[in-house]
Short mmCIF file of C-alpha atoms in Angstrom, two decimals:
data_model
loop_
_atom_site.label_atom_id
_atom_site.label_comp_id
_atom_site.label_asym_id
_atom_site.label_seq_id
_atom_site.Cartn_x
_atom_site.Cartn_y
_atom_site.Cartn_z
CA MET A 1 19.99 5.96 -53.85
CA LEU A 2 20.16 2.32 -52.77
CA LEU A 3 21.41 3.41 -49.35
CA LEU A 4 18.49 5.83 -49.03
CA LEU A 5 15.98 3.15 -50.05
CA GLY A 6 17.61 0.71 -47.65
CA ALA A 7 17.40 3.24 -44.83
CA ILE A 8 13.74 3.95 -45.60
CA LEU A 9 12.99 0.23 -45.69
CA ALA A 10 14.81 -0.36 -42.41
CA LEU A 11 13.00 2.51 -40.70
CA THR A 12 9.67 1.28 -42.07
CA CYS A 13 10.32 -2.22 -40.74
CA LEU A 14 11.37 -0.81 -37.37
CA TYR A 15 8.24 1.35 -37.20
CA CYS A 16 6.03 -1.62 -38.08
CA TYR A 17 7.70 -3.70 -35.38
CA LEU A 18 7.36 -0.98 -32.75
CA THR A 19 3.69 -0.33 -33.52
CA ARG A 20 2.53 -3.81 -34.59
CA THR A 21 0.61 -4.42 -31.36
CA HIS A 22 -0.71 -0.87 -31.00
CA GLY A 23 -3.84 -1.61 -32.98
CA HIS A 24 -4.93 -4.36 -30.60
CA TRP A 25 -7.64 -2.43 -28.75
CA ALA A 26 -9.04 -0.94 -31.96
CA LYS A 27 -10.03 -4.49 -32.95
CA GLN A 28 -11.99 -5.03 -29.72
CA LYS A 29 -15.62 -4.05 -29.25
CA ASN A 30 -16.25 -0.91 -27.18
CA VAL A 31 -12.63 -0.41 -26.08
CA PRO A 32 -11.42 3.15 -26.74
CA THR A 33 -7.68 3.79 -26.62
CA LEU A 34 -6.12 6.53 -24.52
CA PRO A 35 -4.53 9.18 -26.78
CA GLY A 36 -0.79 9.70 -26.65
CA CYS A 37 0.52 6.31 -27.76
CA TRP A 38 4.14 6.49 -29.01
CA PRO A 39 5.92 3.92 -31.21
CA GLY A 40 7.77 1.39 -29.09
CA VAL A 41 6.97 2.95 -25.73
CA GLY A 42 3.18 3.05 -25.97
CA HIS A 43 1.77 5.25 -23.20
CA MET A 44 4.88 4.89 -21.04
CA LEU A 45 6.73 8.01 -22.20
CA PRO A 46 5.86 9.97 -19.00
CA SER A 47 7.03 6.96 -16.99
CA LEU A 48 10.32 6.81 -18.87
CA LEU A 49 10.74 10.52 -18.12
CA MET A 50 10.18 9.76 -14.40
CA GLN A 51 6.97 11.82 -14.41
CA GLU A 52 4.30 9.18 -13.92
CA SER A 53 4.23 5.64 -12.53
CA LEU A 54 2.17 2.89 -14.14
CA GLU A 55 -0.36 3.25 -11.30
CA TYR A 56 -0.87 6.94 -11.99
CA LEU A 57 -1.05 6.24 -15.73
CA ALA A 58 -4.00 3.95 -14.96
CA ASP A 59 -5.58 6.72 -12.88
CA ARG A 60 -5.15 9.21 -15.73
CA ALA A 61 -6.58 6.75 -18.25
CA TYR A 62 -9.60 6.25 -15.98
CA ARG A 63 -10.27 9.97 -15.74
CA GLU A 64 -9.65 10.79 -19.41
CA ALA A 65 -11.66 7.90 -20.88
CA PRO A 66 -14.61 9.02 -23.01
CA GLY A 67 -18.09 9.14 -21.48
CA ASP A 68 -19.22 6.06 -19.59
CA ALA A 69 -16.77 3.66 -21.23
CA SER A 70 -16.52 0.41 -19.26
CA ALA A 71 -12.79 0.20 -19.98
CA VAL A 72 -10.02 1.99 -21.84
CA GLY A 73 -7.01 0.48 -23.59
CA ILE A 74 -3.41 1.53 -23.02
CA TYR A 75 -0.04 0.09 -24.05
CA PHE A 76 2.78 -0.76 -21.68
CA MET A 77 5.57 -0.33 -24.22
CA ARG A 78 4.27 -2.80 -26.84
CA LYS A 79 2.05 -4.83 -24.50
CA PRO A 80 -1.72 -4.20 -24.44
CA MET A 81 -3.21 -3.34 -21.04
CA LEU A 82 -6.85 -2.78 -20.18
CA VAL A 83 -7.90 -0.20 -17.57
CA LEU A 84 -11.28 -1.12 -16.06
CA ARG A 85 -13.90 1.51 -15.17
CA ASP A 86 -16.84 -0.76 -14.32
CA PRO A 87 -16.98 -2.35 -10.82
CA ASP A 88 -18.70 -5.42 -12.26
CA LEU A 89 -15.72 -6.02 -14.54
CA VAL A 90 -13.46 -5.55 -11.52
CA LYS A 91 -15.47 -8.24 -9.74
CA GLN A 92 -14.98 -10.60 -12.67
CA VAL A 93 -11.20 -10.13 -12.56
CA LEU A 94 -10.80 -10.35 -8.78
CA GLN A 95 -13.48 -12.88 -7.91
CA SER A 96 -15.69 -14.52 -10.55
CA ASP A 97 -12.90 -15.37 -13.00
CA PHE A 98 -10.05 -15.40 -10.50
CA ALA A 99 -8.49 -18.49 -12.13
CA SER A 100 -7.87 -16.42 -15.29
CA PHE A 101 -6.39 -13.44 -13.42
CA HIS A 102 -4.65 -14.89 -10.37
CA HIS A 103 -1.28 -13.41 -11.44
CA ASN A 104 -0.39 -10.09 -9.89
CA GLY A 105 1.31 -8.14 -12.66
CA ARG A 106 4.48 -7.31 -10.77
CA GLU A 107 7.20 -9.96 -10.89
CA ILE A 108 10.20 -10.57 -8.68
CA ASN A 109 13.22 -12.52 -9.94
CA PRO A 110 14.07 -14.97 -7.13
CA LYS A 111 17.70 -15.01 -8.27
CA ALA A 112 17.98 -11.29 -7.52
CA ASP A 113 15.63 -11.01 -4.53
CA ALA A 114 14.97 -14.48 -3.12
CA ILE A 115 13.44 -13.18 0.12
CA LEU A 116 10.93 -10.77 -1.44
CA ALA A 117 9.97 -13.39 -4.05
CA ARG A 118 8.43 -15.46 -1.21
CA ASN A 119 5.93 -12.71 -0.36
CA PRO A 120 2.43 -14.02 -1.29
CA PHE A 121 1.83 -10.78 -3.21
CA PHE A 122 4.53 -11.71 -5.73
CA VAL A 123 3.99 -15.49 -5.90
CA HIS A 124 2.38 -16.43 -9.23
CA ASP A 125 2.18 -20.21 -9.11
CA LEU A 126 -1.32 -20.91 -7.78
CA GLN A 127 -0.42 -23.78 -5.46
CA ALA A 128 2.69 -22.03 -4.14
CA TRP A 129 0.61 -18.90 -3.55
CA ARG A 130 -2.02 -20.85 -1.59
CA GLU A 131 0.65 -22.37 0.64
CA SER A 132 2.42 -19.04 1.15
CA ARG A 133 -0.78 -17.18 1.93
CA ALA A 134 -2.03 -19.87 4.32
CA ARG A 135 1.23 -19.64 6.25
CA VAL A 136 0.98 -15.85 6.62
CA VAL A 137 -2.74 -16.00 7.51
CA GLY A 138 -1.90 -18.47 10.26
CA HIS A 139 0.47 -15.93 11.79
CA LEU A 140 -2.34 -13.33 12.01
CA SER A 141 -5.29 -15.17 13.55
CA GLY A 142 -7.58 -13.34 15.97
CA LYS A 143 -5.88 -14.83 19.03
CA LYS A 144 -2.45 -13.86 17.74
CA LEU A 145 -3.63 -10.34 16.92
CA SER A 146 -4.68 -9.91 20.54
CA CYS A 147 -1.11 -10.81 21.56
CA LEU A 148 0.30 -8.29 19.08
CA PHE A 149 -2.12 -5.67 20.43
CA ALA A 150 -0.36 -5.69 23.80
CA ILE A 151 2.95 -4.97 22.08
CA ALA A 152 1.39 -2.24 19.91
CA ARG A 153 -0.12 -0.52 22.95
CA ASN A 154 3.33 -0.40 24.55
CA VAL A 155 4.72 1.13 21.34
CA CYS A 156 1.95 3.76 21.44
CA GLU A 157 3.12 4.73 24.93
CA LYS A 158 6.62 5.25 23.53
CA MET A 159 5.16 7.36 20.73
CA THR A 160 3.21 9.64 23.10
CA ALA A 161 6.30 10.02 25.31
CA PHE A 162 8.22 11.10 22.19
CA VAL A 163 5.51 13.63 21.28
CA GLU A 164 5.49 14.94 24.86
CA ARG A 165 9.24 15.56 24.73
CA ARG A 166 8.83 17.51 21.50
CA LEU A 167 6.01 19.57 23.05
CA ALA A 168 8.14 20.33 26.10
CA GLU A 169 10.85 21.70 23.81
CA SER A 170 8.44 24.01 21.95
CA LYS A 171 7.88 27.60 23.04
CA LEU A 172 4.49 27.45 21.32
CA GLN A 173 3.60 24.22 23.14
CA GLU A 174 2.93 22.46 19.86
CA TYR A 175 4.65 19.77 17.83
CA GLU A 176 4.67 19.95 14.03
CA PRO A 177 5.87 16.64 12.57
CA GLU A 178 6.00 15.34 9.05
CA LEU A 179 3.43 12.63 9.70
CA LYS A 180 4.90 9.89 7.52
CA LYS A 181 8.25 10.21 9.33
CA LEU A 182 6.55 10.16 12.74
CA PHE A 183 4.56 7.04 11.96
CA GLU A 184 7.56 5.29 10.43
CA ARG A 185 8.95 5.44 13.96
CA TYR A 186 5.77 3.80 15.25
CA THR A 187 5.66 0.99 12.69
CA GLY A 188 9.43 0.49 12.81
CA GLU A 189 9.32 0.09 16.60
CA MET A 190 6.36 -2.27 16.25
CA VAL A 191 8.36 -4.51 13.91
CA ALA A 192 11.40 -4.41 16.20
CA ASN A 193 9.41 -5.26 19.34
CA SER A 194 7.09 -7.90 17.87
CA ALA A 195 9.23 -9.59 15.20
CA PHE A 196 12.74 -9.35 16.64
CA GLU A 197 12.17 -8.94 20.40
CA VAL A 198 14.48 -5.92 20.55
CA GLU A 199 14.18 -2.23 21.24
CA GLY A 200 14.12 -0.59 17.83
CA GLN A 201 15.37 2.79 19.14
CA CYS A 202 12.89 4.42 16.75
CA PHE A 203 11.81 7.03 19.31
CA ALA A 204 15.33 7.96 20.38
CA ASP A 205 15.87 11.72 20.52
CA GLU A 206 19.11 11.44 18.58
CA ARG A 207 19.17 9.80 15.17
CA ASP A 208 20.46 6.24 15.60
CA PRO A 209 21.86 4.66 12.38
CA GLY A 210 21.05 1.24 13.83
CA SER A 211 17.40 1.97 14.62
CA PHE A 212 14.80 0.01 12.69
CA HIS A 213 13.16 3.01 11.06
CA VAL A 214 16.49 4.48 9.92
CA VAL A 215 17.54 1.14 8.40
CA ALA A 216 14.30 0.96 6.40
CA GLU A 217 13.64 4.63 5.61
CA GLY A 218 13.76 5.61 1.97
CA LEU A 219 13.12 2.07 0.78
CA PHE A 220 9.87 3.05 -0.97
CA GLU A 221 10.12 6.82 -1.28
CA PRO A 222 10.14 8.44 -4.75
CA GLY A 223 13.39 9.59 -6.27
CA LEU A 224 15.43 8.88 -9.37
CA VAL A 225 17.31 5.89 -7.95
CA ASN A 226 14.21 4.26 -6.45
CA VAL A 227 12.06 4.85 -9.53
CA VAL A 228 14.65 3.22 -11.81
CA LYS A 229 15.26 0.37 -9.37
CA GLN A 230 11.54 -0.35 -8.97
CA ALA A 231 11.00 -0.32 -12.74
CA VAL A 232 13.80 -2.85 -13.25
CA VAL A 233 12.79 -5.07 -10.31
CA PHE A 234 9.06 -5.19 -11.10
CA PHE A 235 8.92 -4.99 -14.89
CA LEU A 236 12.29 -6.24 -16.13
CA PRO A 237 12.93 -9.22 -13.83
CA GLU A 238 15.41 -10.82 -16.25
CA LEU A 239 17.53 -7.67 -16.21
CA ALA A 240 17.19 -7.50 -12.42
CA GLY A 241 18.61 -11.01 -12.16
CA PHE A 242 21.42 -10.30 -14.60
CA ALA A 243 22.41 -6.96 -13.03
CA ASP A 244 21.66 -8.07 -9.45
CA VAL A 245 19.18 -5.23 -8.89
CA ARG A 246 17.27 -5.80 -5.65
CA PHE A 247 14.26 -4.11 -4.11
CA ILE A 248 15.47 -4.85 -0.57
CA PRO A 249 19.13 -3.75 -0.36
CA GLN A 250 21.64 -6.34 0.75
CA SER A 251 22.62 -4.12 3.68
CA THR A 252 19.01 -4.05 4.93
CA GLU A 253 18.63 -7.81 4.56
CA ALA A 254 21.97 -8.36 6.32
CA PHE A 255 20.87 -6.13 9.22
CA PHE A 256 17.71 -8.18 9.76
CA ARG A 257 19.54 -11.47 9.29
CA GLU A 258 22.21 -10.63 11.88
CA THR A 259 19.58 -9.41 14.31
CA LEU A 260 17.56 -12.59 13.85
CA LEU A 261 20.52 -14.92 14.41
CA SER A 262 21.42 -13.23 17.68
CA ILE A 263 17.79 -13.33 18.85
CA LEU A 264 17.40 -17.02 17.93
CA LYS A 265 20.42 -17.89 20.03
CA HIS A 266 18.96 -15.99 22.98
CA ARG A 267 15.49 -17.47 22.52
CA ARG A 268 16.74 -21.07 22.49
CA GLU A 269 18.04 -20.44 26.00
CA GLN A 270 14.70 -19.06 27.24
CA PRO A 271 12.47 -21.61 29.01
CA GLN A 272 9.36 -19.49 28.44
CA LYS A 273 8.58 -18.26 24.94
CA PRO A 274 6.97 -14.82 24.47
CA ASN A 275 3.76 -14.31 22.49
CA ASP A 276 5.14 -12.26 19.62
CA PHE A 277 5.25 -12.48 15.85
CA LEU A 278 8.68 -14.11 15.86
CA GLN A 279 7.36 -16.96 17.99
CA PHE A 280 4.38 -17.39 15.67
CA VAL A 281 6.85 -17.79 12.80
CA LEU A 282 9.09 -20.19 14.74
CA ASP A 283 6.09 -22.35 15.60
CA THR A 284 5.40 -22.95 11.89
CA ASN A 285 8.98 -23.26 10.61
CA ASP A 286 11.98 -25.43 11.27
CA GLU A 287 14.11 -23.35 13.63
CA ASN A 288 17.16 -24.16 11.52
CA ASP A 289 15.50 -22.94 8.31
CA THR A 290 16.80 -19.41 8.63
CA GLU A 291 15.82 -18.45 5.06
CA SER A 292 12.13 -19.22 5.61
CA ILE A 293 12.13 -17.43 8.96
CA ILE A 294 13.81 -14.29 7.64
CA ALA A 295 11.45 -14.34 4.62
CA ASP A 296 8.38 -14.36 6.88
CA LEU A 297 9.81 -11.60 9.07
CA LEU A 298 10.67 -9.40 6.08
CA ILE A 299 7.17 -9.95 4.66
CA TYR A 300 5.81 -8.75 7.99
CA HIS A 301 8.20 -5.79 8.04
CA THR A 302 7.35 -4.72 4.48
CA ASP A 303 3.60 -4.98 5.05
CA VAL A 304 3.56 -3.27 8.46
CA TYR A 305 6.22 -0.59 8.06
CA GLU A 306 5.24 1.21 4.88
CA THR A 307 1.52 0.82 4.23
CA SER A 308 0.50 1.34 7.87
CA SER A 309 2.62 4.49 8.23
CA LEU A 310 1.25 5.87 4.95
CA THR A 311 -2.32 5.13 6.01
CA LEU A 312 -1.80 6.80 9.38
CA ALA A 313 -0.19 9.88 7.84
CA PHE A 314 -3.07 10.57 5.47
CA PHE A 315 -5.70 9.72 8.10
CA VAL A 316 -4.27 12.14 10.68
CA TYR A 317 -4.01 14.75 7.92
CA GLN A 318 -7.74 14.30 7.24
CA LEU A 319 -8.50 14.66 10.95
CA ALA A 320 -6.59 17.95 11.03
CA ARG A 321 -8.52 19.24 8.02
CA ASN A 322 -11.91 18.14 9.39
CA PRO A 323 -12.11 19.34 13.03
CA GLU A 324 -15.81 18.52 13.49
CA GLU A 325 -15.22 14.93 12.42
CA GLN A 326 -12.11 14.84 14.61
CA ASP A 327 -14.16 15.81 17.66
CA LYS A 328 -16.88 13.31 16.79
CA ILE A 329 -14.34 10.50 16.47
CA ARG A 330 -12.66 11.56 19.73
CA ARG A 331 -15.99 11.37 21.60
CA HIS A 332 -16.62 7.97 20.02
CA VAL A 333 -13.20 6.72 21.18
CA ARG A 334 -13.82 8.03 24.71
CA ASP A 335 -17.21 6.34 24.87
CA ALA A 336 -15.88 3.03 23.56
CA SER A 337 -12.94 2.99 25.98
CA GLY A 338 -15.06 4.11 28.94
CA GLY A 339 -12.33 6.41 30.19
CA LYS A 340 -10.04 3.44 30.74
CA PRO A 341 -6.90 2.33 28.87
CA ILE A 342 -7.77 1.05 25.41
CA THR A 343 -8.14 -2.74 25.27
CA TYR A 344 -8.27 -5.12 22.33
CA GLU A 345 -12.03 -5.47 22.79
CA SER A 346 -12.71 -1.74 23.17
CA LEU A 347 -10.63 -1.04 20.06
CA LYS A 348 -12.72 -3.52 18.07
CA ALA A 349 -15.84 -1.68 19.29
CA MET A 350 -14.64 1.61 17.78
CA SER A 351 -16.69 1.17 14.63
CA TYR A 352 -16.93 4.84 13.70
CA LEU A 353 -13.16 5.21 14.00
CA GLU A 354 -12.83 2.29 11.59
CA GLN A 355 -15.29 3.94 9.19
CA ALA A 356 -13.14 7.07 9.28
CA VAL A 357 -10.01 5.07 8.45
CA TYR A 358 -11.82 3.49 5.50
CA GLU A 359 -12.94 6.92 4.31
CA SER A 360 -9.37 8.20 4.44
CA LEU A 361 -8.25 5.14 2.47
CA ARG A 362 -10.98 5.88 -0.08
CA LEU A 363 -9.69 9.40 -0.62
CA ILE A 364 -5.99 8.48 -0.78
CA PRO A 365 -5.27 4.74 -1.02
CA PRO A 366 -1.62 3.70 -0.49
CA ALA A 367 -1.60 2.20 -4.00
CA SER A 368 -3.57 4.10 -6.65
CA ALA A 369 -4.02 1.00 -8.86
CA LEU A 370 -3.76 -2.80 -8.84
CA TYR A 371 -2.09 -4.66 -11.68
CA LYS A 372 -3.25 -8.10 -12.83
CA ARG A 373 -2.14 -10.29 -15.70
CA CYS A 374 -4.33 -12.68 -17.67
CA SER A 375 -3.14 -16.28 -17.30
CA ARG A 376 -5.59 -18.02 -19.64
CA GLU A 377 -7.85 -16.94 -22.47
CA THR A 378 -11.16 -15.53 -21.29
CA THR A 379 -13.72 -12.86 -22.14
CA LEU A 380 -14.68 -9.89 -19.99
CA LEU A 381 -18.40 -9.16 -20.22
CA GLY A 382 -20.13 -6.02 -18.95
CA GLU A 383 -23.82 -5.52 -18.32
CA ASP A 384 -23.84 -2.63 -20.80
CA GLY A 385 -22.87 -4.93 -23.67
CA PHE A 386 -19.15 -4.49 -23.20
CA GLU A 387 -17.18 -7.50 -24.44
CA CYS A 388 -13.42 -7.94 -24.58
CA ARG A 389 -11.38 -11.05 -25.31
CA MET A 390 -8.32 -11.36 -23.07
CA ARG A 391 -5.28 -13.46 -23.99
CA PRO A 392 -2.61 -14.91 -21.70
CA GLY A 393 -0.11 -12.16 -20.92
CA ASP A 394 -2.55 -9.28 -21.41
CA GLY A 395 -2.42 -6.81 -18.52
CA VAL A 396 -5.37 -5.47 -16.56
CA MET A 397 -5.19 -2.35 -14.41
CA LEU A 398 -7.72 -1.77 -11.63
CA PRO A 399 -7.62 2.00 -10.95
CA VAL A 400 -8.24 2.12 -7.21
CA MET A 401 -7.99 5.90 -6.95
CA GLY A 402 -10.28 6.45 -9.93
CA LEU A 403 -13.03 4.10 -8.78
CA GLN A 404 -12.91 5.40 -5.21
CA ASN A 405 -13.22 9.05 -6.26
CA ASP A 406 -15.63 8.80 -9.18
CA PRO A 407 -18.65 11.16 -8.82
CA ARG A 408 -20.74 8.59 -10.71
CA TYR A 409 -20.49 6.32 -7.69
CA TRP A 410 -19.73 8.65 -4.76
CA ASP A 411 -21.70 11.76 -3.83
CA ASP A 412 -19.33 14.73 -3.29
CA PRO A 413 -16.30 12.41 -3.56
CA GLU A 414 -13.74 14.96 -2.34
CA ALA A 415 -15.48 15.36 1.04
CA PHE A 416 -14.31 13.40 4.10
CA ARG A 417 -17.49 11.60 5.26
CA PRO A 418 -16.97 8.48 7.40
CA ASP A 419 -20.70 7.72 7.33
CA ARG A 420 -20.19 6.40 3.78
CA PHE A 421 -18.95 3.20 5.43
CA GLY A 422 -21.87 2.71 7.80
CA PRO A 423 -23.71 -0.65 7.64
CA GLU A 424 -26.59 0.65 5.49
CA GLN A 425 -24.32 2.35 2.97
CA LEU A 426 -22.11 -0.72 2.71
CA ALA A 427 -25.12 -2.93 2.04
CA GLU A 428 -26.32 -0.67 -0.79
CA ARG A 429 -22.97 -0.03 -2.52
CA ASN A 430 -21.10 -2.30 -4.91
CA ARG A 431 -18.21 -3.60 -2.78
CA TYR A 432 -15.84 -3.49 -5.77
CA LEU A 433 -15.87 0.31 -5.70
CA PHE A 434 -13.54 0.23 -2.68
CA LEU A 435 -10.25 -1.55 -3.35
CA ALA A 436 -7.79 -0.14 -0.82
CA PHE A 437 -7.24 -3.69 0.48
CA GLY A 438 -8.06 -5.40 -2.81
CA GLU A 439 -10.87 -7.93 -3.03
CA GLY A 440 -11.36 -11.62 -3.74
CA PRO A 441 -8.97 -14.47 -2.86
CA ARG A 442 -5.88 -12.22 -3.07
CA MET A 443 -7.28 -9.57 -0.75
CA CYS A 444 -4.64 -8.03 1.54
CA VAL A 445 -3.62 -10.71 4.03
CA GLY A 446 -2.53 -8.15 6.62
CA MET A 447 -5.70 -6.05 6.56
CA ARG A 448 -6.82 -6.80 10.13
CA LEU A 449 -3.35 -6.19 11.55
CA GLY A 450 -3.00 -2.94 9.61
CA LEU A 451 -6.39 -1.68 10.78
CA MET A 452 -5.57 -2.56 14.37
CA LEU A 453 -2.28 -0.64 14.27
CA VAL A 454 -3.80 2.40 12.57
CA LYS A 455 -6.84 2.55 14.85
CA LEU A 456 -4.79 2.12 18.02
CA ALA A 457 -2.27 4.84 17.13
CA ALA A 458 -5.00 7.26 16.04
CA ALA A 459 -7.14 6.60 19.13
CA THR A 460 -4.14 7.06 21.42
CA LEU A 461 -3.29 10.42 19.86
CA LEU A 462 -6.89 11.65 19.79
CA LEU A 463 -7.31 11.08 23.53
CA ARG A 464 -4.31 13.32 24.25
CA TYR A 465 -4.02 15.87 21.45
CA ARG A 466 -5.94 18.16 19.18
CA ILE A 467 -4.59 17.85 15.65
CA VAL A 468 -4.64 21.03 13.56
CA PRO A 469 -3.54 21.83 10.00
CA SER A 470 -0.01 22.87 9.16
CA ALA A 471 0.88 25.58 6.67
CA LYS A 472 3.52 23.19 5.32
CA SER A 473 0.85 20.96 3.76
CA PRO A 474 -1.43 22.51 1.12
CA TRP A 475 -5.07 21.61 0.62
CA PRO A 476 -5.51 19.53 -1.41
CA LEU A 477 -2.24 17.65 -1.29
CA GLU A 478 -0.14 17.50 -4.44
CA MET A 479 0.83 13.88 -5.02
CA ASP A 480 4.16 12.70 -6.41
CA ARG A 481 2.96 10.85 -9.50
CA SER A 482 6.32 9.17 -10.15
CA SER A 483 5.85 6.76 -7.22
CA PHE A 484 3.89 3.50 -7.27
CA LEU A 485 2.77 4.29 -3.70
CA ALA A 486 0.99 7.43 -2.47
CA TYR A 487 3.49 10.12 -1.53
CA ALA A 488 2.73 13.82 -1.22
CA LYS A 489 5.21 16.35 -2.55
CA GLY A 490 6.79 18.10 0.41
CA GLY A 491 5.43 15.53 2.85
CA VAL A 492 2.27 15.42 4.98
CA TRP A 493 2.31 17.77 7.96
CA ALA A 494 0.10 18.58 10.95
CA ARG A 495 0.40 20.21 14.38
CA PHE A 496 -0.30 18.53 17.72
CA LYS A 497 -1.54 20.48 20.77
CA ARG A 498 -2.36 19.10 24.20
CA LEU A 499 -6.09 18.78 24.72
CA GLU A 500 -6.08 20.43 28.15
CA GLU A 501 -4.86 23.62 26.47
CA GLU A 502 -7.71 23.61 23.98
CA SER A 503 -11.47 23.97 24.34
CA VAL A 504 -12.95 20.68 23.19
CA ARG A 505 -16.19 20.88 21.24
CA ARG A 506 -18.99 18.84 22.77
#
């Protein structure tokens, strides 16, 4: 009997401990709680079962929240997290009250991943973040982007030569690539050419284990190993340090380090220095400080390689599914370039192409949510009377996908309509409804570079090829909800055909 009572008491105490914080949002004014909260794990059971990332949990909470609620509460294990549904509250977190929410929620243990911990995205100390961001911004000024443009245009020529070889091999005179894999070659070669002054071999016909895109492929893609690794690295940094779990594998870091050391030796012997990203980094670092140099180069690689290839894949998919818009954008590109090779200035003039990229990012942003952490006590106030006290350590999720596809804010949100991002529409719309690049002081530092790379690749392909849907990609795409980035199950596919073999709509 005593053993039974002791067991009941122990289980009761355990239950109270596991659920003690789960009444937090019930005490707040106007904060409903998402159903499905489990003792100890909160709303993270689907995540623990590898079914749903935290980002997609935020998206689900956004969509399942009752009525016009300004926010909905969830629990990350035992920690309270608030999912915002009001763009004015988003503005308060990202801009107005930035000092209270300057922490990005994801953490990197510098003992486990010293290089990645230097990325401004993961730096939490405010002064260290300012210094880190200023350094990266300096590498991507307008003048330096124009230098990188010349390299990117050369990479685009390699990409079209690769596509032409695939077309020549096809009896149907068409090339059907998985778009993410194709554009990984493009961004991988861009990193190799601009950051390491080497041929990346990304467009080689035979798979080269030493090519830049092969070395980096699979780093972000969903799968059991990656999902577990990302959960440990981002949310259990102490365990990551203890178990030496790294986001960037040691083999990948060693590859870049060895490549850098050989390039530095060669560059010291060169009397004339090239205008590339590596030189921009060397100009702002001690040449002997290899750790700082490799950190800046890996930041560049991470930002360029994955997000730009994802953005391109989904954009080209949208072009295939919307042939009238594809033709309109193609005519716009032709007019802006004047029938001549694309220049840095003519690319900047392709405003409708840029609107189309933004619209694609609205429909499928690379990251479906942003994660912030409260760093000092404050109160979130909505115009509808919403009021919520936030304590240090409380999490805030900004559901990018939800806000950008909400019919309350976007007419016919599933339609691909680039005119949504015309000057008049931008002036009328709350800017915090579009968060593909973030907003406020921590807005994506590589936005201009990413847009340049995406626009240039898309414009180059549109001038040569008609892009048509592939039966391998359904409409709409089914997303892999276990990943913290946007990945489609089965990949993203399209078919390329030479324009001269197609009748072009005028």
